[in-house]
PDB file of C-alpha atoms and ligand atoms in Angstrom:
ATOM      1  CA  MET A   1      -0.133  -4.496  -8.770  1.00 55.00           C
ATOM      2  CA  LEU A   2      -2.368  -4.112  -5.702  1.00 64.00           C
ATOM      3  CA  MET A   3      -5.991  -4.179  -6.859  1.00 61.00           C
ATOM      4  CA  ALA A   4      -8.967  -2.998  -4.813  1.00 54.00           C
ATOM      5  CA  THR A   5     -11.509  -5.804  -4.490  1.00 57.00           C
ATOM      6  CA  GLY A   6     -14.131  -3.773  -2.601  1.00 51.00           C
ATOM      7  CA  PRO A   7     -14.723  -3.224   1.099  1.00 50.00           C
ATOM      8  CA  THR A   8     -14.901  -6.208   3.452  1.00 48.00           C
ATOM      9  CA  LYS A   9     -16.467  -4.259   6.332  1.00 46.00           C
ATOM     10  CA  PRO A  10     -15.242  -5.146   9.822  1.00 44.00           C
ATOM     11  CA  SER A  11     -17.982  -5.874  12.322  1.00 45.00           C
ATOM     12  CA  THR A  12     -16.693  -3.575  15.114  1.00 69.00           C
ATOM     13  CA  ALA A  13     -14.517  -0.475  15.391  1.00 75.00           C
ATOM     14  CA  ARG A  14     -10.890  -1.437  15.277  1.00 83.00           C
ATOM     15  CA  VAL A  15      -7.437   0.033  15.005  1.00 91.00           C
ATOM     16  CA  ILE A  16      -4.664  -1.396  12.883  1.00 95.00           C
ATOM     17  CA  LEU A  17      -1.296   0.217  13.095  1.00 95.00           C
ATOM     18  CA  PHE A  18       1.729  -0.140  10.896  1.00 96.00           C
ATOM     19  CA  LEU A  19       5.232  -0.045  12.321  1.00 95.00           C
ATOM     20  CA  GLY A  20       7.848   0.142   9.629  1.00 94.00           C
ATOM     21  CA  ALA A  21      10.899   2.082   8.580  1.00 94.00           C
ATOM     22  CA  PRO A  22      10.535   4.741   5.917  1.00 90.00           C
ATOM     23  CA  GLY A  23      10.428   2.843   2.617  1.00 89.00           C
ATOM     24  CA  SER A  24       8.981  -0.326   4.168  1.00 94.00           C
ATOM     25  CA  GLY A  25       5.744   0.015   2.167  1.00 92.00           C
ATOM     26  CA  LYS A  26       3.548   1.218   5.064  1.00 92.00           C
ATOM     27  CA  GLY A  27       1.947   3.932   2.931  1.00 90.00           C
ATOM     28  CA  THR A  28       1.108   1.618   0.034  1.00 89.00           C
ATOM     29  CA  GLN A  29      -0.125  -1.274   2.155  1.00 95.00           C
ATOM     30  CA  SER A  30      -2.093   0.800   4.633  1.00 94.00           C
ATOM     31  CA  SER A  31      -4.011   2.663   1.940  1.00 91.00           C
ATOM     32  CA  TRP A  32      -4.720  -0.604   0.104  1.00 94.00           C
ATOM     33  CA  LEU A  33      -5.948  -2.252   3.309  1.00 95.00           C
ATOM     34  CA  SER A  34      -8.068   0.784   4.047  1.00 94.00           C
ATOM     35  CA  GLN A  35      -9.903   0.290   0.717  1.00 93.00           C
ATOM     36  CA  GLN A  36     -10.320  -3.407   1.389  1.00 93.00           C
ATOM     37  CA  LEU A  37     -11.807  -2.948   4.853  1.00 91.00           C
ATOM     38  CA  GLY A  38     -13.664   0.297   4.240  1.00 90.00           C
ATOM     39  CA  VAL A  39     -11.851   1.791   7.261  1.00 91.00           C
ATOM     40  CA  SER A  40     -10.207   5.200   6.921  1.00 91.00           C
ATOM     41  CA  CYS A  41      -6.449   5.498   6.837  1.00 93.00           C
ATOM     42  CA  LEU A  42      -4.592   8.173   8.731  1.00 92.00           C
ATOM     43  CA  SER A  43      -1.041   8.933   7.648  1.00 92.00           C
ATOM     44  CA  THR A  44       0.701  11.287  10.071  1.00 93.00           C
ATOM     45  CA  GLY A  45       3.368  11.971   7.415  1.00 90.00           C
ATOM     46  CA  GLU A  46       0.678  13.131   4.959  1.00 88.00           C
ATOM     47  CA  ILE A  47      -1.036  15.302   7.564  1.00 88.00           C
ATOM     48  CA  LEU A  48       2.259  16.938   8.494  1.00 90.00           C
ATOM     49  CA  ARG A  49       3.346  17.464   4.878  1.00 89.00           C
ATOM     50  CA  SER A  50       0.096  19.206   4.138  1.00 86.00           C
ATOM     51  CA  GLU A  51       0.410  21.386   7.291  1.00 87.00           C
ATOM     52  CA  ALA A  52       3.964  22.246   6.220  1.00 89.00           C
ATOM     53  CA  LYS A  53       2.688  23.757   2.954  1.00 89.00           C
ATOM     54  CA  ARG A  54       1.008  26.572   4.889  1.00 90.00           C
ATOM     55  CA  ASN A  55       2.553  29.953   4.437  1.00 91.00           C
ATOM     56  CA  THR A  56       2.839  30.657   8.166  1.00 90.00           C
ATOM     57  CA  PRO A  57       5.739  30.644  10.668  1.00 89.00           C
ATOM     58  CA  ALA A  58       4.489  27.283  11.993  1.00 87.00           C
ATOM     59  CA  GLY A  59       4.352  25.895   8.429  1.00 89.00           C
ATOM     60  CA  TYR A  60       7.902  27.113   7.819  1.00 91.00           C
ATOM     61  CA  ARG A  61       9.218  25.503  11.033  1.00 90.00           C
ATOM     62  CA  LEU A  62       7.485  22.257  10.161  1.00 89.00           C
ATOM     63  CA  ARG A  63       9.065  22.272   6.680  1.00 91.00           C
ATOM     64  CA  GLN A  64      12.495  22.568   8.277  1.00 90.00           C
ATOM     65  CA  VAL A  65      11.857  19.565  10.541  1.00 89.00           C
ATOM     66  CA  LEU A  66      10.470  17.394   7.720  1.00 87.00           C
ATOM     67  CA  CYS A  67      13.352  18.226   5.358  1.00 84.00           C
ATOM     68  CA  SER A  68      15.889  17.310   8.043  1.00 82.00           C
ATOM     69  CA  GLY A  69      14.311  13.879   8.472  1.00 76.00           C
ATOM     70  CA  SER A  70      13.833  14.417  12.230  1.00 85.00           C
ATOM     71  CA  LEU A  71      10.646  13.589  14.067  1.00 90.00           C
ATOM     72  CA  VAL A  72       8.035  16.205  14.843  1.00 93.00           C
ATOM     73  CA  SER A  73       7.264  16.676  18.564  1.00 93.00           C
ATOM     74  CA  ASP A  74       5.067  14.082  20.289  1.00 94.00           C
ATOM     75  CA  GLU A  75       2.800  16.907  21.419  1.00 92.00           C
ATOM     76  CA  MET A  76       2.045  18.107  17.904  1.00 89.00           C
ATOM     77  CA  VAL A  77       1.526  14.641  16.384  1.00 93.00           C
ATOM     78  CA  CYS A  78      -0.640  13.431  19.275  1.00 93.00           C
ATOM     79  CA  ALA A  79      -2.841  16.524  18.988  1.00 90.00           C
ATOM     80  CA  ALA A  80      -3.408  15.838  15.258  1.00 87.00           C
ATOM     81  CA  VAL A  81      -4.120  12.125  15.783  1.00 90.00           C
ATOM     82  CA  GLY A  82      -6.327  12.754  18.836  1.00 91.00           C
ATOM     83  CA  ALA A  83      -8.499  15.219  16.902  1.00 87.00           C
ATOM     84  CA  ARG A  84      -9.002  12.689  14.101  1.00 86.00           C
ATOM     85  CA  LEU A  85      -9.609   9.611  16.266  1.00 87.00           C
ATOM     86  CA  ARG A  86     -12.197  11.378  18.382  1.00 86.00           C
ATOM     87  CA  ARG A  87     -14.193  11.933  15.159  1.00 84.00           C
ATOM     88  CA  ASP A  88     -13.804   8.503  13.536  1.00 76.00           C
ATOM     89  CA  ALA A  89     -16.591   6.072  14.278  1.00 74.00           C
ATOM     90  CA  ALA A  90     -15.516   2.886  12.543  1.00 78.00           C
ATOM     91  CA  GLY A  91     -11.891   2.573  13.589  1.00 86.00           C
ATOM     92  CA  VAL A  92      -8.792   3.561  11.692  1.00 91.00           C
ATOM     93  CA  ILE A  93      -5.632   2.321  10.053  1.00 95.00           C
ATOM     94  CA  LEU A  94      -2.637   4.276  11.287  1.00 95.00           C
ATOM     95  CA  ASP A  95       0.323   4.788   8.978  1.00 94.00           C
ATOM     96  CA  GLY A  96       3.325   6.192  10.830  1.00 93.00           C
ATOM     97  CA  PHE A  97       1.838   6.492  14.331  1.00 95.00           C
ATOM     98  CA  PRO A  98       2.939   5.796  17.003  1.00 96.00           C
ATOM     99  CA  ARG A  99       6.650   6.273  16.434  1.00 94.00           C
ATOM    100  CA  THR A 100       7.690   6.778  20.066  1.00 94.00           C
ATOM    101  CA  LEU A 101       6.727   5.263  23.420  1.00 94.00           C
ATOM    102  CA  PRO A 102       4.896   8.387  24.649  1.00 95.00           C
ATOM    103  CA  GLN A 103       2.831   8.282  21.428  1.00 97.00           C
ATOM    104  CA  ALA A 104       1.990   4.601  22.052  1.00 96.00           C
ATOM    105  CA  VAL A 105       0.848   5.375  25.603  1.00 95.00           C
ATOM    106  CA  PHE A 106      -1.209   8.307  24.305  1.00 96.00           C
ATOM    107  CA  LEU A 107      -2.855   6.009  21.758  1.00 95.00           C
ATOM    108  CA  ASP A 108      -3.737   3.377  24.370  1.00 94.00           C
ATOM    109  CA  ASP A 109      -5.359   6.030  26.564  1.00 95.00           C
ATOM    110  CA  LEU A 110      -7.344   7.282  23.584  1.00 93.00           C
ATOM    111  CA  LEU A 111      -8.534   3.784  22.679  1.00 92.00           C
ATOM    112  CA  VAL A 112      -9.678   3.177  26.246  1.00 92.00           C
ATOM    113  CA  GLU A 113     -11.488   6.550  26.192  1.00 90.00           C
ATOM    114  CA  ARG A 114     -13.298   5.520  22.987  1.00 89.00           C
ATOM    115  CA  GLY A 115     -14.010   1.992  24.197  1.00 89.00           C
ATOM    116  CA  TRP A 116     -12.095   0.543  21.268  1.00 89.00           C
ATOM    117  CA  PRO A 117     -10.091  -2.700  21.478  1.00 89.00           C
ATOM    118  CA  ARG A 118      -6.308  -2.946  21.499  1.00 90.00           C
ATOM    119  CA  PRO A 119      -4.693  -2.299  18.132  1.00 93.00           C
ATOM    120  CA  THR A 120      -3.520  -4.951  15.747  1.00 94.00           C
ATOM    121  CA  VAL A 121       0.146  -4.074  15.282  1.00 96.00           C
ATOM    122  CA  ILE A 122       1.754  -4.925  11.955  1.00 96.00           C
ATOM    123  CA  HIS A 123       5.500  -4.542  11.760  1.00 96.00           C
ATOM    124  CA  LEU A 124       6.595  -4.447   8.118  1.00 96.00           C
ATOM    125  CA  HIS A 125      10.205  -5.554   8.265  1.00 96.00           C
ATOM    126  CA  VAL A 126      12.552  -4.738   5.369  1.00 96.00           C
ATOM    127  CA  PRO A 127      16.384  -4.957   5.437  1.00 95.00           C
ATOM    128  CA  ARG A 128      18.363  -1.699   5.454  1.00 93.00           C
ATOM    129  CA  HIS A 129      19.892  -1.974   1.951  1.00 92.00           C
ATOM    130  CA  GLU A 130      16.452  -2.574   0.422  1.00 93.00           C
ATOM    131  CA  LEU A 131      14.947   0.382   2.331  1.00 94.00           C
ATOM    132  CA  LEU A 132      17.640   2.670   1.021  1.00 91.00           C
ATOM    133  CA  ARG A 133      17.161   1.450  -2.550  1.00 90.00           C
ATOM    134  CA  ARG A 134      13.399   1.969  -2.367  1.00 90.00           C
ATOM    135  CA  MET A 135      13.581   5.414  -0.814  1.00 89.00           C
ATOM    136  CA  THR A 136      16.021   6.878  -3.290  1.00 91.00           C
ATOM    137  CA  LEU A 137      13.950   5.521  -6.212  1.00 93.00           C
ATOM    138  CA  ARG A 138      10.620   6.634  -4.743  1.00 90.00           C
ATOM    139  CA  ARG A 139       8.620   9.341  -6.487  1.00 94.00           C
ATOM    140  CA  GLN A 140       5.392  10.910  -5.253  1.00 93.00           C
ATOM    141  CA  CYS A 141       2.638  12.806  -7.043  1.00 94.00           C
ATOM    142  CA  ALA A 142       2.845  16.465  -6.054  1.00 93.00           C
ATOM    143  CA  VAL A 143      -0.962  16.705  -6.304  1.00 92.00           C
ATOM    144  CA  CYS A 144      -2.531  13.569  -4.781  1.00 91.00           C
ATOM    145  CA  GLY A 145       0.436  11.982  -2.984  1.00 87.00           C
ATOM    146  CA  ALA A 146       0.253   8.659  -4.919  1.00 88.00           C
ATOM    147  CA  ILE A 147       3.488   6.722  -4.569  1.00 88.00           C
ATOM    148  CA  TYR A 148       5.553   5.293  -7.455  1.00 91.00           C
ATOM    149  CA  ASN A 149       8.986   3.717  -7.776  1.00 90.00           C
ATOM    150  CA  LEU A 150      11.271   4.304 -10.765  1.00 92.00           C
ATOM    151  CA  VAL A 151      12.070   0.576 -10.956  1.00 86.00           C
ATOM    152  CA  SER A 152       9.387  -1.516  -9.277  1.00 83.00           C
ATOM    153  CA  ARG A 153       6.344   0.692  -9.913  1.00 88.00           C
ATOM    154  CA  PRO A 154       6.969   3.262 -12.651  1.00 94.00           C
ATOM    155  CA  SER A 155       4.072   5.456 -13.749  1.00 96.00           C
ATOM    156  CA  LEU A 156       2.506   4.472 -17.072  1.00 97.00           C
ATOM    157  CA  ARG A 157       2.555   8.212 -17.825  1.00 97.00           C
ATOM    158  CA  GLY A 158       6.311   8.675 -17.321  1.00 95.00           C
ATOM    159  CA  SER A 159       7.025  11.604 -15.026  1.00 96.00           C
ATOM    160  CA  ARG A 160       3.297  12.284 -14.505  1.00 97.00           C
ATOM    161  CA  CYS A 161       0.834  10.663 -12.092  1.00 97.00           C
ATOM    162  CA  GLU A 162      -1.466   8.059 -13.661  1.00 96.00           C
ATOM    163  CA  LYS A 163      -4.460   9.332 -11.662  1.00 95.00           C
ATOM    164  CA  ASP A 164      -4.350  13.098 -12.107  1.00 96.00           C
ATOM    165  CA  GLY A 165      -1.339  13.926 -14.293  1.00 97.00           C
ATOM    166  CA  GLY A 166       0.435  15.659 -11.372  1.00 96.00           C
ATOM    167  CA  ALA A 167       4.242  15.950 -11.553  1.00 97.00           C
ATOM    168  CA  LEU A 168       6.116  13.086  -9.884  1.00 97.00           C
ATOM    169  CA  VAL A 169       8.746  14.468  -7.522  1.00 95.00           C
ATOM    170  CA  GLN A 170      11.306  13.132  -5.079  1.00 91.00           C
ATOM    171  CA  ARG A 171      10.456  14.012  -1.483  1.00 85.00           C
ATOM    172  CA  ASP A 172      13.145  16.185   0.152  1.00 81.00           C
ATOM    173  CA  ASP A 173      13.532  13.591   2.889  1.00 81.00           C
ATOM    174  CA  ASP A 174      14.201  10.756   0.391  1.00 84.00           C
ATOM    175  CA  SER A 175      17.714  11.937  -0.537  1.00 86.00           C
ATOM    176  CA  GLU A 176      20.327   9.302   0.357  1.00 88.00           C
ATOM    177  CA  ALA A 177      21.863  11.115   3.362  1.00 88.00           C
ATOM    178  CA  THR A 178      18.476  11.945   4.871  1.00 87.00           C
ATOM    179  CA  ALA A 179      17.135   8.470   4.101  1.00 89.00           C
ATOM    180  CA  LEU A 180      20.022   6.881   6.036  1.00 90.00           C
ATOM    181  CA  ARG A 181      19.385   9.173   8.955  1.00 89.00           C
ATOM    182  CA  ARG A 182      15.660   8.370   9.012  1.00 88.00           C
ATOM    183  CA  ILE A 183      16.317   4.627   8.861  1.00 92.00           C
ATOM    184  CA  GLY A 184      18.785   4.914  11.795  1.00 92.00           C
ATOM    185  CA  GLU A 185      16.258   6.894  13.776  1.00 89.00           C
ATOM    186  CA  PHE A 186      13.536   4.322  13.080  1.00 92.00           C
ATOM    187  CA  GLU A 187      15.802   1.484  14.245  1.00 92.00           C
ATOM    188  CA  ALA A 188      16.588   3.273  17.510  1.00 93.00           C
ATOM    189  CA  LEU A 189      13.006   4.276  18.297  1.00 92.00           C
ATOM    190  CA  SER A 190      11.237   1.135  17.129  1.00 92.00           C
ATOM    191  CA  ALA A 191      13.056  -1.250  19.493  1.00 93.00           C
ATOM    192  CA  PRO A 192      11.217  -0.054  22.641  1.00 94.00           C
ATOM    193  CA  LEU A 193       7.959   0.213  20.674  1.00 94.00           C
ATOM    194  CA  ILE A 194       8.235  -3.399  19.522  1.00 93.00           C
ATOM    195  CA  GLU A 195       8.870  -4.434  23.116  1.00 94.00           C
ATOM    196  CA  TYR A 196       5.824  -2.431  24.195  1.00 95.00           C
ATOM    197  CA  TYR A 197       3.563  -4.248  21.740  1.00 94.00           C
ATOM    198  CA  ARG A 198       5.172  -7.681  21.704  1.00 87.00           C
ATOM    199  CA  GLY A 199       2.987  -9.109  24.478  1.00 83.00           C
ATOM    200  CA  SER A 200      -0.214  -8.147  22.638  1.00 84.00           C
ATOM    201  CA  ASP A 201      -1.403  -8.416  19.086  1.00 87.00           C
ATOM    202  CA  TYR A 202       1.932  -7.897  17.351  1.00 93.00           C
ATOM    203  CA  ARG A 203       2.720  -9.387  13.904  1.00 94.00           C
ATOM    204  CA  ARG A 204       6.002  -9.144  12.075  1.00 95.00           C
ATOM    205  CA  VAL A 205       5.546  -9.391   8.305  1.00 96.00           C
ATOM    206  CA  ASP A 206       8.337  -9.705   5.742  1.00 97.00           C
ATOM    207  CA  GLY A 207       7.845  -6.490   3.763  1.00 96.00           C
ATOM    208  CA  SER A 208      10.718  -7.110   1.345  1.00 95.00           C
ATOM    209  CA  ARG A 209       8.608  -9.416  -0.853  1.00 94.00           C
ATOM    210  CA  ASP A 210       6.391  -8.598  -3.798  1.00 91.00           C
ATOM    211  CA  PRO A 211       3.703  -6.109  -2.600  1.00 91.00           C
ATOM    212  CA  ASP A 212       0.905  -8.493  -3.645  1.00 94.00           C
ATOM    213  CA  LEU A 213       2.267 -11.250  -1.412  1.00 96.00           C
ATOM    214  CA  VAL A 214       2.619  -8.835   1.491  1.00 96.00           C
ATOM    215  CA  ALA A 215      -0.939  -7.592   0.901  1.00 96.00           C
ATOM    216  CA  ALA A 216      -2.301 -11.152   0.892  1.00 96.00           C
ATOM    217  CA  ASP A 217      -0.640 -11.835   4.277  1.00 96.00           C
ATOM    218  CA  LEU A 218      -2.056  -8.626   5.725  1.00 96.00           C
ATOM    219  CA  LEU A 219      -5.574  -9.386   4.606  1.00 94.00           C
ATOM    220  CA  GLU A 220      -5.354 -12.831   6.137  1.00 94.00           C
ATOM    221  CA  ILE A 221      -4.100 -11.433   9.451  1.00 93.00           C
ATOM    222  CA  VAL A 222      -6.747  -8.738   9.754  1.00 90.00           C
ATOM    223  CA  THR A 223      -9.696 -10.801   8.606  1.00 87.00           C
ATOM    224  CA  ARG A 224      -8.750 -13.645  10.930  1.00 79.00           C
ATOM    225  CA  GLU A 225      -8.495 -11.177  13.806  1.00 62.00           C
ATOM    226  CA  GLU A 226     -11.763  -9.421  13.087  1.00 57.00           C
ATOM    227  CA  VAL A 227     -13.529 -11.989  15.196  1.00 47.00           C
ATOM    228  CA  CYS A 228     -11.126 -11.782  18.117  1.00 50.00           C
ATOM    229  CA  ALA A 229      -9.653  -8.258  18.411  1.00 53.00           C
ATOM    230  CA  PRO A 230      -8.381  -8.210  22.034  1.00 58.00           C
ATOM    231  CA  ALA A 231      -9.929  -5.814  24.595  1.00 60.00           C
ATOM    232  CA  PHE A 232      -7.947  -3.773  27.151  1.00 63.00           C
ATOM    233  CA  ALA A 233      -7.673  -5.546  30.502  1.00 58.00           C
TER     234      ALA A 233
HETATM  235  P1  LIG T   1       6.336   9.327   6.756  1.00 89.84           P
HETATM  236  O1  LIG T   1       5.550   9.839   5.599  1.00 89.84           O
HETATM  237  O2  LIG T   1       5.554   8.417   7.651  1.00 89.84           O
HETATM  238  O3  LIG T   1       7.650   8.727   6.335  1.00 89.84           O
HETATM  239  O4  LIG T   1       6.676  10.613   7.673  1.00 89.84           O
HETATM  240  C1  LIG T   1       7.392  11.720   7.146  1.00 89.84           C
HETATM  241  C2  LIG T   1       7.910  12.596   8.271  1.00 89.84           C
HETATM  242  O5  LIG T   1       6.790  13.098   9.038  1.00 89.84           O
HETATM  243  C3  LIG T   1       8.782  11.898   9.292  1.00 89.84           C
HETATM  244  O6  LIG T   1      10.153  11.831   8.882  1.00 89.84           O
HETATM  245  C4  LIG T   1       8.612  12.817  10.504  1.00 89.84           C
HETATM  246  O7  LIG T   1       9.350  14.012  10.351  1.00 89.84           O
HETATM  247  C5  LIG T   1       7.152  13.191  10.421  1.00 89.84           C
HETATM  248  N1  LIG T   1       6.298  12.226  11.170  1.00 89.84           N
HETATM  249  C6  LIG T   1       5.378  11.364  10.653  1.00 89.84           C
HETATM  250  N2  LIG T   1       4.785  10.649  11.616  1.00 89.84           N
HETATM  251  C7  LIG T   1       5.344  11.055  12.782  1.00 89.84           C
HETATM  252  C8  LIG T   1       5.165  10.681  14.142  1.00 89.84           C
HETATM  253  N3  LIG T   1       4.291   9.721  14.513  1.00 89.84           N
HETATM  254  N4  LIG T   1       5.924  11.311  15.091  1.00 89.84           N
HETATM  255  C9  LIG T   1       6.797  12.285  14.744  1.00 89.84           C
HETATM  256  N5  LIG T   1       7.033  12.682  13.481  1.00 89.84           N
HETATM  257  C10 LIG T   1       6.307  12.079  12.492  1.00 89.84           C
END
């Protein structure tokens, strides 16, 4: 199991972003890395799910989009990320952003505005059949959002969260049909994004392995790069 070993503070502000299909382990690895580095983690999926709980017309529309497995508009996601990044002082780990080219361009502009270096891009690659297996077995705490898996990471408290006893539920967008659709959408949208980042600090990591092995690779990548995070030209 991934264990927190205490913050290893980076010397300068930095941005690490995770590219990965739904089910690739981005959520688990990014929040673990965030604890290790003492840098906050921003999950656009979490932000949007919490907005969608609002009892307003906008909350209702957002719920419809999330349940369908489609992407939320670039405009809405960029506004949420922009507001957060303009407040953060020590950098950020991004889970689920950018997902489209316009979002990547928006992020670069924001980093230049803040005087932050180029992001370290980590692409967690997992084959399709494994993604599908993970997503349909995934369960999430309805209270704190902690992620479990019925096979590889069951809760020690059965159908309750180990941290707060919240009920473990399947996300609406983890049903098999929706999962397949989301994976297809990721494959189509990630190709241009990977091209966009390939010339810079882009790392492809095999995310199908044991989470501890993946985590060890990530820590090595980010600590090695702490000294040499590239600046914008
Ligand atoms: P995730 O938790 O990252 O799997 O995201 C869950 C859902 O939130 C996605 O299926 C999208 O509907 C929405 N979402 C999250 N991040 C983005 C993004 N960067 N752009 C558009 N939609 C997003």
